[in-house]
Short mmCIF file of C-alpha atoms in Angstrom, two decimals:
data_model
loop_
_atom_site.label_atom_id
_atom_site.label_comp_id
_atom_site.label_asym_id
_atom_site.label_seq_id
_atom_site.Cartn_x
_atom_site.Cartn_y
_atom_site.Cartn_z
CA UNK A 22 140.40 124.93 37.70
CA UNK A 23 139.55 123.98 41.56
CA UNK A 24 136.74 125.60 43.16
CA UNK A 25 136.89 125.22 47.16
CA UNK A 26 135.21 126.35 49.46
CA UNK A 27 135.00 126.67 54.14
CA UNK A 28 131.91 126.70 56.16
CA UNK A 29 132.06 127.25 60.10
CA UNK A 30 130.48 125.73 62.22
CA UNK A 31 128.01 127.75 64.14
CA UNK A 32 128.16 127.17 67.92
CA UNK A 33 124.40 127.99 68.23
CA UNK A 34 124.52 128.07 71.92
CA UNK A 35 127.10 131.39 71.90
CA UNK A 36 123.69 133.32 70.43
CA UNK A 37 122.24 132.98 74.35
CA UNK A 38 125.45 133.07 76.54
CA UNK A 39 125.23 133.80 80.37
CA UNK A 40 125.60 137.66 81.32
CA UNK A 41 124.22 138.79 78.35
CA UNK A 42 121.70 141.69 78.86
CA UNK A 43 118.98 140.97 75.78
CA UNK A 44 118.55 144.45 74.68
CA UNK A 45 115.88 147.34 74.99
CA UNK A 46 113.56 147.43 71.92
CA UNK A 47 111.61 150.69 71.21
CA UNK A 48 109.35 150.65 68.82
CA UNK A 49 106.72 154.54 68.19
CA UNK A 50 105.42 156.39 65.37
CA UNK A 51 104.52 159.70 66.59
CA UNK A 52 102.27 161.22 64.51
CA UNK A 53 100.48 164.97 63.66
CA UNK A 54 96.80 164.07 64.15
CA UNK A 55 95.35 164.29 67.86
CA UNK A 56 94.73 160.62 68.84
CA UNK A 57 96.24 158.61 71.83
CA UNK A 58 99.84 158.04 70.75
CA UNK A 59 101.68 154.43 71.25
CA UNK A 60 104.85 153.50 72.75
CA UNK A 61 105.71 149.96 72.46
CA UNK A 62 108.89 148.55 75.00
CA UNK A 63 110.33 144.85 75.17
CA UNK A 64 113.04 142.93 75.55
CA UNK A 65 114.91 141.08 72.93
CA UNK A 66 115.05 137.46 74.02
CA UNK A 67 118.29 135.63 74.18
CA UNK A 68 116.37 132.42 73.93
CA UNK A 69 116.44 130.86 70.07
CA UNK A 70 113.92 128.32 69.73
CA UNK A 71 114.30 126.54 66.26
CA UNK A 72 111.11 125.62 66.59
CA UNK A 73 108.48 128.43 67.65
CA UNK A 74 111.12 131.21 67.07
CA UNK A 75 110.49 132.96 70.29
CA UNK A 76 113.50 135.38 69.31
CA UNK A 77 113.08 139.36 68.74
CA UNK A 78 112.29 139.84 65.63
CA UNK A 79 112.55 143.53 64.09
CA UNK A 80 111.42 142.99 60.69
CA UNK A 81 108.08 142.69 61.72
CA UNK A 82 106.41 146.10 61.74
CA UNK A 83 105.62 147.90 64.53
CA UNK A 84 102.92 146.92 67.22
CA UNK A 85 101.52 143.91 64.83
CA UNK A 86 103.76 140.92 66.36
CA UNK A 87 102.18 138.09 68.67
CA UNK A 88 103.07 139.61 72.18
CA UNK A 89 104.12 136.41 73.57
CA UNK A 90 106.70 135.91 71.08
CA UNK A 91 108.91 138.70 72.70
CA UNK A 92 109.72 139.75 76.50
CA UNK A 93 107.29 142.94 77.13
CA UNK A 94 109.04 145.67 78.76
CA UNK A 95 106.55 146.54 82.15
CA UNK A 96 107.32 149.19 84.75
CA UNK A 97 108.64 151.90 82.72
CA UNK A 98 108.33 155.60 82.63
CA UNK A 99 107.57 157.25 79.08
CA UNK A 100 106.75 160.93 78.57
CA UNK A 101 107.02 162.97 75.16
CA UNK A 102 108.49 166.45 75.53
CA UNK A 103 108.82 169.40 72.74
CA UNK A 104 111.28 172.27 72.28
CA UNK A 105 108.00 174.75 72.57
CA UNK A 106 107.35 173.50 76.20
CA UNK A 107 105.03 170.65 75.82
CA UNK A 108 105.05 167.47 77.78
CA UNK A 109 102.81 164.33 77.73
CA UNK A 110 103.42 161.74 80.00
CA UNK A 111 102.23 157.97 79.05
CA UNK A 112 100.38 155.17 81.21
CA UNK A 113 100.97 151.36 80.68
CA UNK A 114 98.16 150.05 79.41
CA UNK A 115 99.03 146.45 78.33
CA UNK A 116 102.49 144.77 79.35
CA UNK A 117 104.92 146.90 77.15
CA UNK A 118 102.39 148.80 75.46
CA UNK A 119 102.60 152.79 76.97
CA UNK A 120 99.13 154.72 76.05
CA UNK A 121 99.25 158.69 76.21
CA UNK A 122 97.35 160.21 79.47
CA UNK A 123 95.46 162.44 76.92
CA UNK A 124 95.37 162.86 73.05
CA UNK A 125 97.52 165.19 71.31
CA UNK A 126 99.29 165.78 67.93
CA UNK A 127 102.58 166.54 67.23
CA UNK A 128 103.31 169.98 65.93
CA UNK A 129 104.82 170.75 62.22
CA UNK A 130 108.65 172.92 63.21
CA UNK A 131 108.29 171.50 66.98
CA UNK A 132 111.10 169.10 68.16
CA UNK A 133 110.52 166.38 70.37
CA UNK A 134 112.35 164.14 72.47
CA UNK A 135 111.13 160.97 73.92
CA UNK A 136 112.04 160.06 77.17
CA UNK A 137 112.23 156.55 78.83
CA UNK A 138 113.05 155.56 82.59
CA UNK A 139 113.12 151.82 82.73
CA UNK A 140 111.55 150.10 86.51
CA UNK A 141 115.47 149.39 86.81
CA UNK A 142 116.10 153.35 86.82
CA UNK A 143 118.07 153.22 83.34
CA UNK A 144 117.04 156.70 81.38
CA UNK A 145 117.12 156.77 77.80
CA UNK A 146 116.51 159.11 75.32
CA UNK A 147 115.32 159.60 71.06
CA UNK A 148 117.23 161.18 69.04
CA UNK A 149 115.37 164.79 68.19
CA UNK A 150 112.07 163.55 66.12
CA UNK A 151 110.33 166.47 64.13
CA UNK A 152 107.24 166.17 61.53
CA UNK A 153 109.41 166.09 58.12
CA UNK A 154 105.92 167.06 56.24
CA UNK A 155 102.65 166.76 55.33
CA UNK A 156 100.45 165.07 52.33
CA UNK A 157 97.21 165.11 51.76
CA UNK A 158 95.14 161.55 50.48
CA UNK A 159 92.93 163.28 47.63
CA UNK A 160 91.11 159.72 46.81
CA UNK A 161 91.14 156.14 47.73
CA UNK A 162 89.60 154.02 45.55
CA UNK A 163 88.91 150.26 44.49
CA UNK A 164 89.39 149.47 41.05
CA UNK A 165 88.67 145.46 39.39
CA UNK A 166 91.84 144.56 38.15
CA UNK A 167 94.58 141.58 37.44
CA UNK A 168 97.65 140.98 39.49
CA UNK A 169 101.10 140.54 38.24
CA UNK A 170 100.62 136.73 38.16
CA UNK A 171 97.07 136.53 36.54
CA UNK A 172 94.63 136.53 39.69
CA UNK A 173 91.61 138.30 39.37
CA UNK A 174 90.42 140.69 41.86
CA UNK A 175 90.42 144.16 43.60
CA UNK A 176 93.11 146.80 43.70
CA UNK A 177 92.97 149.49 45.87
CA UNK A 178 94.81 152.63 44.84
CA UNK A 179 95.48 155.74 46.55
CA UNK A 180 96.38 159.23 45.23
CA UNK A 181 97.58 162.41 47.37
CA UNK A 182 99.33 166.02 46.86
CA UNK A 183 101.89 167.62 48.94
CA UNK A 184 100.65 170.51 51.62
CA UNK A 185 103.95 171.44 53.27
CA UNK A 186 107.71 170.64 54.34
CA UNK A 187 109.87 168.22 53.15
CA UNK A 188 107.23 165.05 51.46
CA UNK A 189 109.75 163.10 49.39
CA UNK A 190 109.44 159.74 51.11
CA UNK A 191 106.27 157.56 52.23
CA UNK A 192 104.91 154.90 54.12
CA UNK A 193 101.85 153.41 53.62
CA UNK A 194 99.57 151.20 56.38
CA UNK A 195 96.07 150.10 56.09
CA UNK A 196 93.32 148.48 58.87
CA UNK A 197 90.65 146.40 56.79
CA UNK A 198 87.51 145.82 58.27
CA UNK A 199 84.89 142.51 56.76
CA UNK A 200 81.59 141.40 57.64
CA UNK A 201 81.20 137.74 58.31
CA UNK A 202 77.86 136.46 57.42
CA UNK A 203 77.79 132.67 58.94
CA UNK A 204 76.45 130.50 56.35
CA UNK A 205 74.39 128.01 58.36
CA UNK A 206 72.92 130.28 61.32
CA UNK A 207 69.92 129.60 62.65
CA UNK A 208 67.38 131.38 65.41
CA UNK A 209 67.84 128.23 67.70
CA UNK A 210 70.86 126.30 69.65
CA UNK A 211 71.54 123.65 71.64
CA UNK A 212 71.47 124.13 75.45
CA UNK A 213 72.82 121.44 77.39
CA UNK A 214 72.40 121.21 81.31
CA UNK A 215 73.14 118.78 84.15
CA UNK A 216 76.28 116.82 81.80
CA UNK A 217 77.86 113.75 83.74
CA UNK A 218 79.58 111.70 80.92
CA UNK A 219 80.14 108.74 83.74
CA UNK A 220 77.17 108.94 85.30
CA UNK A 221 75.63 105.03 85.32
CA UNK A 222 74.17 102.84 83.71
CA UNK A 223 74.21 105.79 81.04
CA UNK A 224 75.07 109.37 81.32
CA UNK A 225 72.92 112.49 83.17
CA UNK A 226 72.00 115.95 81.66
CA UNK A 227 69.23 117.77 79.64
CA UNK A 228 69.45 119.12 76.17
CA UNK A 229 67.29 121.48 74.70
CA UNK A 230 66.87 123.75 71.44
CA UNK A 231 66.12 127.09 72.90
CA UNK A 232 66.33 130.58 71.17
CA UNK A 233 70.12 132.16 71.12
CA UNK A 234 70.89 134.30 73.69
CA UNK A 235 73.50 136.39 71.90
CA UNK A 236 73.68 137.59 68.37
CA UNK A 237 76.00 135.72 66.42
CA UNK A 238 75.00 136.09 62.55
CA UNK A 239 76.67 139.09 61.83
CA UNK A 240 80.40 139.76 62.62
CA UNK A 241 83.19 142.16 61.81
CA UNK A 242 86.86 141.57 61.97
CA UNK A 243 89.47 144.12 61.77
CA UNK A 244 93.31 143.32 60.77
CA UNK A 245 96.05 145.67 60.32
CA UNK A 246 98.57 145.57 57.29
CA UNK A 247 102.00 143.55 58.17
CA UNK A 248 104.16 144.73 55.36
CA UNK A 249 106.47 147.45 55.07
CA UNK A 250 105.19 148.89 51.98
CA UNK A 251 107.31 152.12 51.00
CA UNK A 252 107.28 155.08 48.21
CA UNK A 253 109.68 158.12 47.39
CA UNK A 254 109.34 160.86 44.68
CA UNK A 255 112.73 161.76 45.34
CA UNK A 256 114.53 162.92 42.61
CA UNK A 257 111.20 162.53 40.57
CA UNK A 258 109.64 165.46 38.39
CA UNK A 259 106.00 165.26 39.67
CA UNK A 260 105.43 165.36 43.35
CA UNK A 261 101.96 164.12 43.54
CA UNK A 262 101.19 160.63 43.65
CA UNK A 263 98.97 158.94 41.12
CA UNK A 264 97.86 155.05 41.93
CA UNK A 265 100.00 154.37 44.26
CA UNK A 266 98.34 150.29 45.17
CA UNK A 267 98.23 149.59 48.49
CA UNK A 268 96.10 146.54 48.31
CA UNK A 269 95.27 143.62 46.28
CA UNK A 270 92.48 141.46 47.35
CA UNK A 271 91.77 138.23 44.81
CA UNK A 272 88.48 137.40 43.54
CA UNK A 273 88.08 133.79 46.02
CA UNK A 274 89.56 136.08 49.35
CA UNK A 275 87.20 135.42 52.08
CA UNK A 276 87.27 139.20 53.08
CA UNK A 277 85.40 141.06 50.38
CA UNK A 278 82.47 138.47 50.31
CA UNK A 279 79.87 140.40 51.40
CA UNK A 280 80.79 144.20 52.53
CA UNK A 281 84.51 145.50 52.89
CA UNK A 282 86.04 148.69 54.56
CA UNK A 283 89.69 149.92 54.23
CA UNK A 284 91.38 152.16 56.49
CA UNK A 285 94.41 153.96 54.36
CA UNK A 286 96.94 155.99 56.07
CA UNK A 287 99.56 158.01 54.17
CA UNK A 288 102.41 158.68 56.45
CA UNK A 289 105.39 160.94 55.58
CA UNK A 290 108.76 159.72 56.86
CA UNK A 291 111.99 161.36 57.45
CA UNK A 292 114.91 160.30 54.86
CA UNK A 293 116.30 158.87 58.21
CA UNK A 294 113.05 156.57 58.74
CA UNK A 295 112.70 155.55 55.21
CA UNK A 296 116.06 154.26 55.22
CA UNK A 297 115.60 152.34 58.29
CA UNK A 298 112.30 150.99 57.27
CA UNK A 299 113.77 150.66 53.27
CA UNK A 300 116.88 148.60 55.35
CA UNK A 301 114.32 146.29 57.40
CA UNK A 302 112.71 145.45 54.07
CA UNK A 303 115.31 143.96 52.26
CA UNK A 304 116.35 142.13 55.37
CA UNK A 305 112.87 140.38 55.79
CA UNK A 306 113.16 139.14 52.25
CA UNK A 307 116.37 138.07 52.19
CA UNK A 308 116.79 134.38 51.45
CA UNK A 309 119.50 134.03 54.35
CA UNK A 310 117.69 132.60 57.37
CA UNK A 311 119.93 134.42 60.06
CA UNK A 312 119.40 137.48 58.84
CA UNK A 313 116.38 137.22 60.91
CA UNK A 314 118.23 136.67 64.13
CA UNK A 315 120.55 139.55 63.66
CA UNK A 316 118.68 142.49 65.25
CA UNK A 317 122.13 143.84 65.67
CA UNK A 318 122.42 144.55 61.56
CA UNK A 319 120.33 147.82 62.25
CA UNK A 320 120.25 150.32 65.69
CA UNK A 321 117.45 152.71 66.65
CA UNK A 322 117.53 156.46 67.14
CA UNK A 323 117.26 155.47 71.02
CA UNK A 324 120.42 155.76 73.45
CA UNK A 325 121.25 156.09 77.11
CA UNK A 326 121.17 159.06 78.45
CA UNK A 327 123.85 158.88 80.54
CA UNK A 328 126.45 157.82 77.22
CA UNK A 329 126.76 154.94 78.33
CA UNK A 330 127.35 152.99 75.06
CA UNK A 331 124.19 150.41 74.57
CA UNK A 332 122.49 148.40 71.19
CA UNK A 333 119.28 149.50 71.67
CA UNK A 334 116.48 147.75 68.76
CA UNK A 335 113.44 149.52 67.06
CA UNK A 336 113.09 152.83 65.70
CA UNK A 337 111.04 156.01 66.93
CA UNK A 338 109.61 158.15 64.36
CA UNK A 339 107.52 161.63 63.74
CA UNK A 340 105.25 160.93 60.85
CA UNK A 341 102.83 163.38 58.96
CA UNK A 342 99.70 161.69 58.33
CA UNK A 343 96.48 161.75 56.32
CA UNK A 344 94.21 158.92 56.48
CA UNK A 345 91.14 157.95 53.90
CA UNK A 346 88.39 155.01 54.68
CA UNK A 347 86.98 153.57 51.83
CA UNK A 348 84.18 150.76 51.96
CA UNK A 349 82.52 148.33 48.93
CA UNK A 350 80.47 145.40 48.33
CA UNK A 351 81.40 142.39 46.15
CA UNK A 352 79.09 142.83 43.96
CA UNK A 353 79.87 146.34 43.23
CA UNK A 354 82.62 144.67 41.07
CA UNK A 355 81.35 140.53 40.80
CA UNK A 356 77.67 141.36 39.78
CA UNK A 357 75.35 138.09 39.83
CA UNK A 358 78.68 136.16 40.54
CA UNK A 359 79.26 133.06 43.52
CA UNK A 360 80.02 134.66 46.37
CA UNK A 361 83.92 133.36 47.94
CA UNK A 362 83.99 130.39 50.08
CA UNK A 363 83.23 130.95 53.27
CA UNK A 364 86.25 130.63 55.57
CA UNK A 365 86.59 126.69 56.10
CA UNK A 366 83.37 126.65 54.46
CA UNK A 367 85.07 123.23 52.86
CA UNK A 368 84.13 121.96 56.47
CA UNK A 369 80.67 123.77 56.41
CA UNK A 370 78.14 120.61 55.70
CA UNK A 371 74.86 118.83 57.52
CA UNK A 372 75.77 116.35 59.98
CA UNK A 373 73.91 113.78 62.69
CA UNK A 374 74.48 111.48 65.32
CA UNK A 375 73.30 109.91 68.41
CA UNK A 376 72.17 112.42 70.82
CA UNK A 377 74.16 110.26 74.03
CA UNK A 378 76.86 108.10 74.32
CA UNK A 379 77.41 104.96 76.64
CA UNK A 380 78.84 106.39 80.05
CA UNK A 381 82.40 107.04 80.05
CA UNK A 382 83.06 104.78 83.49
CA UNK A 383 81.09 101.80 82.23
CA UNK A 384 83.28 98.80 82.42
CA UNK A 385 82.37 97.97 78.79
CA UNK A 386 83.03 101.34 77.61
CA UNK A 387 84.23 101.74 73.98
CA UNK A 388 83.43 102.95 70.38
CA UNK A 389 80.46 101.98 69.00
CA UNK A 390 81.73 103.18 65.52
CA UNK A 391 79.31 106.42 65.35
CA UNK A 392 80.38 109.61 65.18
CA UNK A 393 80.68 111.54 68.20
CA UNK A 394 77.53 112.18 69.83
CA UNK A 395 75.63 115.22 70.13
CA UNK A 396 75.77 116.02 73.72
CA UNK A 397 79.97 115.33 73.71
CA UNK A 398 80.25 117.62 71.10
CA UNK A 399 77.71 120.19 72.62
CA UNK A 400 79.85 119.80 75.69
CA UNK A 401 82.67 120.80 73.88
CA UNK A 402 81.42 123.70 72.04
CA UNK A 403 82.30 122.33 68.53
CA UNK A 404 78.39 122.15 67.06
CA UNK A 405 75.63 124.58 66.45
CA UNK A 406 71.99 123.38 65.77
CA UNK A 407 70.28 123.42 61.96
CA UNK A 408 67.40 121.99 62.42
CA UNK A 409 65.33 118.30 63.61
CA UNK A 410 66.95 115.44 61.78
CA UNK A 411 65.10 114.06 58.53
CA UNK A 412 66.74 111.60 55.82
CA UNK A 413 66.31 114.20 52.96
CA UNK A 414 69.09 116.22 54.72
CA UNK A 415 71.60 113.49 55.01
CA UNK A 416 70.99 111.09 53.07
CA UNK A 417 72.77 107.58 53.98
CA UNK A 418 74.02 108.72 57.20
CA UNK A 419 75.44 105.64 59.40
CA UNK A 420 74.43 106.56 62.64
CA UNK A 421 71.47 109.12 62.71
CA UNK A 422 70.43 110.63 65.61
CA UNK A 423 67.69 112.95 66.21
CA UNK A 424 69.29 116.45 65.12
CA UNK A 425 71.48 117.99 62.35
CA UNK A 426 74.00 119.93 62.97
CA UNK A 427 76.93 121.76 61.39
CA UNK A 428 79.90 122.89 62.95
CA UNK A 429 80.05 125.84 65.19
CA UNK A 430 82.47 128.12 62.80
CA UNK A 431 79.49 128.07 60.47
CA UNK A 432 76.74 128.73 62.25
CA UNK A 433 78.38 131.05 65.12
CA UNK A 434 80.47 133.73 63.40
CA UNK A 435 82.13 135.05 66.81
CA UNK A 436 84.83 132.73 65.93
CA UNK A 437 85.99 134.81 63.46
CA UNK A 438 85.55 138.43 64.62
CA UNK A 439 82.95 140.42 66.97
CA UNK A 440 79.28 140.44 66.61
CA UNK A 441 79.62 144.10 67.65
CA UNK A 442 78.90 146.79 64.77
CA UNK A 443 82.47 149.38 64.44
CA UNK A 444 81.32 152.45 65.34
CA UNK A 445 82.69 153.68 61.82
CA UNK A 446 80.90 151.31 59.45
CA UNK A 447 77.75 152.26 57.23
CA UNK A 448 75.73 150.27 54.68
CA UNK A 449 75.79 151.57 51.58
#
């Protein structure tokens, strides 16, 4: 038996050919509580960078992509209208990112359109979106458990019952909200004034521990689920749902080291949506690498108005919506246990060194095989203060100086999320 087998050759530079128009991407989920409702608009680039893959990329869900990794789409004109007379108009508020002028709701047995005038007077139009149904989040709720491949931790369930209309198939996203605690913050900084590096013979400035000016302790960082994480009871006997998991956190996750909030929101999808969204899925985990630059496979429920035919990318959907915040502690579950590692809290140690440096235009200028002194690193915003330098601290140190320090990402926790409180958080 001979086994044989062809492979073309893929002319890479035919995916960006001259004249091509990269296509409009459209990206919404319209939804039945009254909030200010999102349009997203770009561009699908016809530029493939094998490197930093600056290509459209529709697998990603909606809204939670880097914006400079795809052309935003500025300029345009983007209203919402329904069958019962409603219209609400939209205002861009970021590049590409179209905010409602006022917050409103969309209506269970109301059709809607959305309408789209691009700055190059192109009109385009959804296809008829309506609220397929609604479901109601009875309980939300954190439970310790194992994960399929034996890692300890939280799972976060969710359970719900049917109100009205068609609630066969489900989407599920979630915003989680942590407080950062930085490890090594202290009451006192560094200050450091009048800085000439090449000043001569040695360099110019004024350093001083003074109180800090800003809070930076406590922090709280908020980041939105990136999965497409789908359900349907279709063709099922019981319509409620019992444990459905939308999260697992393990034990060592940064996140749930001191206190932890979860945002859940239920949505109810259209047969329509699920299938797109069920279709995006398998594409973003298939092991072929050009499925992911082949926005093509799939089409949105977006098209000219004017018939002219056009690939248009993304998806606009109605969703019915019921949302559920739940909040815990890690000890509510870890009791008397270590706390996780701090995030690069394997960096997080006491260090000294010279407070100056030999000026940078000194004709013998050079490394004096210390570690970077205090006022460089000062300069450059990479230390925070602990405390006046004694041996006890660090021990055998090769070049002391008068000061320990640790770096800034454990003594200043604005480098990992805001020092302002969420307006929705609570202790205990």
């Amino acid at each position: 038996m001979v086994l044989c087998a062809c492979l073309d050759e893929l002319e890479i530079e035919t995916l960006g050919e001259e004249g091509q128009t990269p296509s409009l991407v459209v990206e919404a989920g319209l939804t039945d509580e009254v909030i200010t409702q999102k349009v997203y608009l770009s561009r699908s680039s016809l530029h493939l960078d094998l490197e930093t893959d600056t290509i459209y990329n529709p697998y990603i869900p909606l809204g939670s992509r880097p914006l400079d990794s795809v052309d935003m789409e500025g300029g345009a004109t983007v209203r919402v209208i329904g069958d019962n007379g409603a219209e609400f108009s939209f205002t861009e508020d970021d590049e590409g990112i179209y905010l409602s002028n006022q917050q409103f709701a969309l209506e269970m047995g109301v059709s809607y359109i959305l309408e789209i005038e691009t700055s190059s007077g192109v009109e385009y139009e959804s296809d008829p979106l309506i609220v397929p149904g609604k479901s109601q989040l009875t309980n939300v709720y954190a439970e310790r458990a194992i994960s399929d491949n034996g890692e300890e931790g939280i799972a976060i369930y969710a359970d719900s019952e049917p109100q009205q209309g068609n609630t066969q198939f489900y989407k599920y996203v979630y915003e989680e909200t942590y407080k950062i605690v930085a490890p090594y913050w202290q009451k006192d900084d560094f200050r450091l004034t009048n800085y000439d590096p090449c000043a001569l013979p040695v360099p110019t400035y004024t350093l001083e521990i003074v109180p800090r000016e800003i809070q930076n302790k406590v922090c709280y960082n908020t980041i939105s689920s990136t999965t497409i994480d789908q359900l349907s009871t279709a063709g099922l006997p019981e319509s409620n749902i019992s444990g459905k998991l939308v999260r697992f956190i393990g034990k060592d996750n940064f996140v749930i080291s001191h206190r932890y909030s979860i945002l859940v929101q239920q949505q109810v999808q259209s047969a329509d949506a699920y299938s797109f969204y069920e279709t995006l899925n398998s594409f973003s985990q298939s092991d072929n690498v050009f499925s992911q630059i082949q926005p093509g496979a799939i089409y949105a429920n977006v098209h000219r108005k004017d018939g002219t035919s056009e690939n248009v990318l993304g998806y606009v959907e109605a969703l019915g919506v019921s949302d559920w915040r739940l909040f815990f502690n890690f000890d509510d579950f870890f009791p008397e246990e270590d706390l996780p590692q701090y995030a690069f809290g394997f960096n997080c140690g006491l260090y000294t060194s010279p407070e100056s440096h030999g000026s940078y235009c000194s004709p013998d200028a050079g490394s004096d095989g210390c570690p970077q002194s205090v006022i460089e690193q000062v300069n450059l915003g990479l230390i925070c203060y602990y405390e006046d330098y004694y041996e006890g601290l660090v021990p055998n140190a090769s070049c002391p100086g008068p000061y320990i320090f640790v770096p800034r990402i454990c003594g200043d926790c604005t480098l990992l999320g805001s020092n302002v409180e969420p307006d929705f958080w609570v202790e205990e």
